[in-house]
């Protein structure tokens, strides 16, 4: 989940990475979403930050967090969590 604030918008710079990985591993195993933290109470702790935050969930539980646009770390985290 790309957690963002309305004033900054979702992080579009990593969309190609997400698409590439999803094409490589298949759409049944991996899902991407965006969430505006200003409108979701459960994501309140991510408000007021000016860096992108990527949340990784498995089985409904938060399993990893990557702060900032670090493409190698995002790719590594995605593949490790799979």
PDB file of C-alpha atoms in Angstrom:
ATOM      1  CA  UNK A   1       0.000   0.000   0.000  1.00  0.00           C
ATOM      2  CA  UNK A   2       1.369   3.399  -0.993  1.00  0.00           C
ATOM      3  CA  UNK A   3       0.261   5.562   1.949  1.00  0.00           C
ATOM      4  CA  UNK A   4       0.128   9.242   1.000  1.00  0.00           C
ATOM      5  CA  UNK A   5      -1.339  12.577   2.028  1.00  0.00           C
ATOM      6  CA  UNK A   6      -3.753  14.420  -0.260  1.00  0.00           C
ATOM      7  CA  UNK A   7      -1.440  17.405  -0.651  1.00  0.00           C
ATOM      8  CA  UNK A   8       1.379  15.269  -2.059  1.00  0.00           C
ATOM      9  CA  UNK A   9      -0.472  12.513  -3.902  1.00  0.00           C
ATOM     10  CA  UNK A  10       0.590   8.890  -4.402  1.00  0.00           C
ATOM     11  CA  UNK A  11       4.194   8.177  -5.346  1.00  0.00           C
ATOM     12  CA  UNK A  12       4.007   7.763  -9.095  1.00  0.00           C
ATOM     13  CA  UNK A  13       7.752   7.237  -9.501  1.00  0.00           C
ATOM     14  CA  UNK A  14       7.547   3.622  -8.297  1.00  0.00           C
ATOM     15  CA  UNK A  15       4.563   2.551 -10.413  1.00  0.00           C
ATOM     16  CA  UNK A  16       6.823   1.099 -13.155  1.00  0.00           C
ATOM     17  CA  UNK A  17       8.630  -1.004 -10.521  1.00  0.00           C
ATOM     18  CA  UNK A  18       5.340  -2.309  -9.177  1.00  0.00           C
ATOM     19  CA  UNK A  19       4.103  -3.134 -12.685  1.00  0.00           C
ATOM     20  CA  UNK A  20       7.349  -4.922 -13.572  1.00  0.00           C
ATOM     21  CA  UNK A  21       7.318  -7.081 -10.448  1.00  0.00           C
ATOM     22  CA  UNK A  22       3.616  -7.843 -10.798  1.00  0.00           C
ATOM     23  CA  UNK A  23       4.149  -8.950 -14.406  1.00  0.00           C
ATOM     24  CA  UNK A  24       7.055 -11.163 -13.338  1.00  0.00           C
ATOM     25  CA  UNK A  25       5.345 -12.886 -10.395  1.00  0.00           C
ATOM     26  CA  UNK A  26       1.730 -12.846 -11.536  1.00  0.00           C
ATOM     27  CA  UNK A  27      -1.305 -10.926 -10.397  1.00  0.00           C
ATOM     28  CA  UNK A  28      -2.621 -13.673  -8.094  1.00  0.00           C
ATOM     29  CA  UNK A  29       0.276 -13.314  -5.648  1.00  0.00           C
ATOM     30  CA  UNK A  30       0.766  -9.584  -5.494  1.00  0.00           C
ATOM     31  CA  UNK A  31      -1.614  -6.645  -5.145  1.00  0.00           C
ATOM     32  CA  UNK A  32      -0.813  -2.948  -4.983  1.00  0.00           C
ATOM     33  CA  UNK A  33      -3.026  -0.198  -3.586  1.00  0.00           C
ATOM     34  CA  UNK A  34      -2.879   3.456  -2.636  1.00  0.00           C
ATOM     35  CA  UNK A  35      -4.370   4.930   0.517  1.00  0.00           C
ATOM     36  CA  UNK A  36      -4.861   8.574   1.475  1.00  0.00           C
ATOM     37  CA  UNK A  37      -3.853   8.674   5.139  1.00  0.00           C
ATOM     38  CA  UNK A  38      -5.917  11.828   5.794  1.00  0.00           C
ATOM     39  CA  UNK A  39      -9.138   9.881   5.278  1.00  0.00           C
ATOM     40  CA  UNK A  40      -8.271   6.558   6.960  1.00  0.00           C
ATOM     41  CA  UNK A  41      -8.178   6.619  10.762  1.00  0.00           C
ATOM     42  CA  UNK A  42      -6.086   3.438  10.980  1.00  0.00           C
ATOM     43  CA  UNK A  43      -3.293   5.238   9.074  1.00  0.00           C
ATOM     44  CA  UNK A  44      -3.296   8.356  11.264  1.00  0.00           C
ATOM     45  CA  UNK A  45       0.286   7.774  12.444  1.00  0.00           C
ATOM     46  CA  UNK A  46       1.508   8.354   8.875  1.00  0.00           C
ATOM     47  CA  UNK A  47       0.008  11.853   8.655  1.00  0.00           C
ATOM     48  CA  UNK A  48       2.206  14.950   8.699  1.00  0.00           C
ATOM     49  CA  UNK A  49       5.187  13.257   7.076  1.00  0.00           C
ATOM     50  CA  UNK A  50       6.613  14.521   3.812  1.00  0.00           C
ATOM     51  CA  UNK A  51       8.036  11.242   2.588  1.00  0.00           C
ATOM     52  CA  UNK A  52       6.288   8.359   0.844  1.00  0.00           C
ATOM     53  CA  UNK A  53       5.534   5.340   3.016  1.00  0.00           C
ATOM     54  CA  UNK A  54       4.998   1.861   1.610  1.00  0.00           C
ATOM     55  CA  UNK A  55       3.149  -0.593   3.845  1.00  0.00           C
ATOM     56  CA  UNK A  56       3.354  -4.342   3.259  1.00  0.00           C
ATOM     57  CA  UNK A  57       0.513  -6.543   4.480  1.00  0.00           C
ATOM     58  CA  UNK A  58       0.210 -10.323   4.546  1.00  0.00           C
ATOM     59  CA  UNK A  59      -2.820 -12.094   5.926  1.00  0.00           C
ATOM     60  CA  UNK A  60      -4.271  -8.755   7.020  1.00  0.00           C
ATOM     61  CA  UNK A  61      -1.237  -7.930   9.190  1.00  0.00           C
ATOM     62  CA  UNK A  62       1.368  -5.213   8.639  1.00  0.00           C
ATOM     63  CA  UNK A  63       4.627  -7.082   8.003  1.00  0.00           C
ATOM     64  CA  UNK A  64       7.018  -4.418   6.679  1.00  0.00           C
ATOM     65  CA  UNK A  65       7.341  -0.664   6.158  1.00  0.00           C
ATOM     66  CA  UNK A  66       9.605   1.186   3.724  1.00  0.00           C
ATOM     67  CA  UNK A  67       9.921   4.940   4.139  1.00  0.00           C
ATOM     68  CA  UNK A  68      11.038   7.035   1.195  1.00  0.00           C
ATOM     69  CA  UNK A  69      11.527   6.141  -2.446  1.00  0.00           C
ATOM     70  CA  UNK A  70      14.339   3.625  -2.302  1.00  0.00           C
ATOM     71  CA  UNK A  71      13.688   1.464  -5.361  1.00  0.00           C
ATOM     72  CA  UNK A  72      16.259  -1.254  -4.549  1.00  0.00           C
ATOM     73  CA  UNK A  73      14.893  -1.571  -0.990  1.00  0.00           C
ATOM     74  CA  UNK A  74      11.291  -1.605  -2.227  1.00  0.00           C
ATOM     75  CA  UNK A  75      12.079  -4.342  -4.735  1.00  0.00           C
ATOM     76  CA  UNK A  76      13.980  -6.367  -2.122  1.00  0.00           C
ATOM     77  CA  UNK A  77      11.156  -6.011   0.416  1.00  0.00           C
ATOM     78  CA  UNK A  78       8.490  -7.012  -2.099  1.00  0.00           C
ATOM     79  CA  UNK A  79      10.391 -10.121  -3.136  1.00  0.00           C
ATOM     80  CA  UNK A  80      11.259 -11.061   0.467  1.00  0.00           C
ATOM     81  CA  UNK A  81       7.643 -10.734   1.581  1.00  0.00           C
ATOM     82  CA  UNK A  82       6.472 -13.008  -1.205  1.00  0.00           C
TER      83      UNK A  82
END
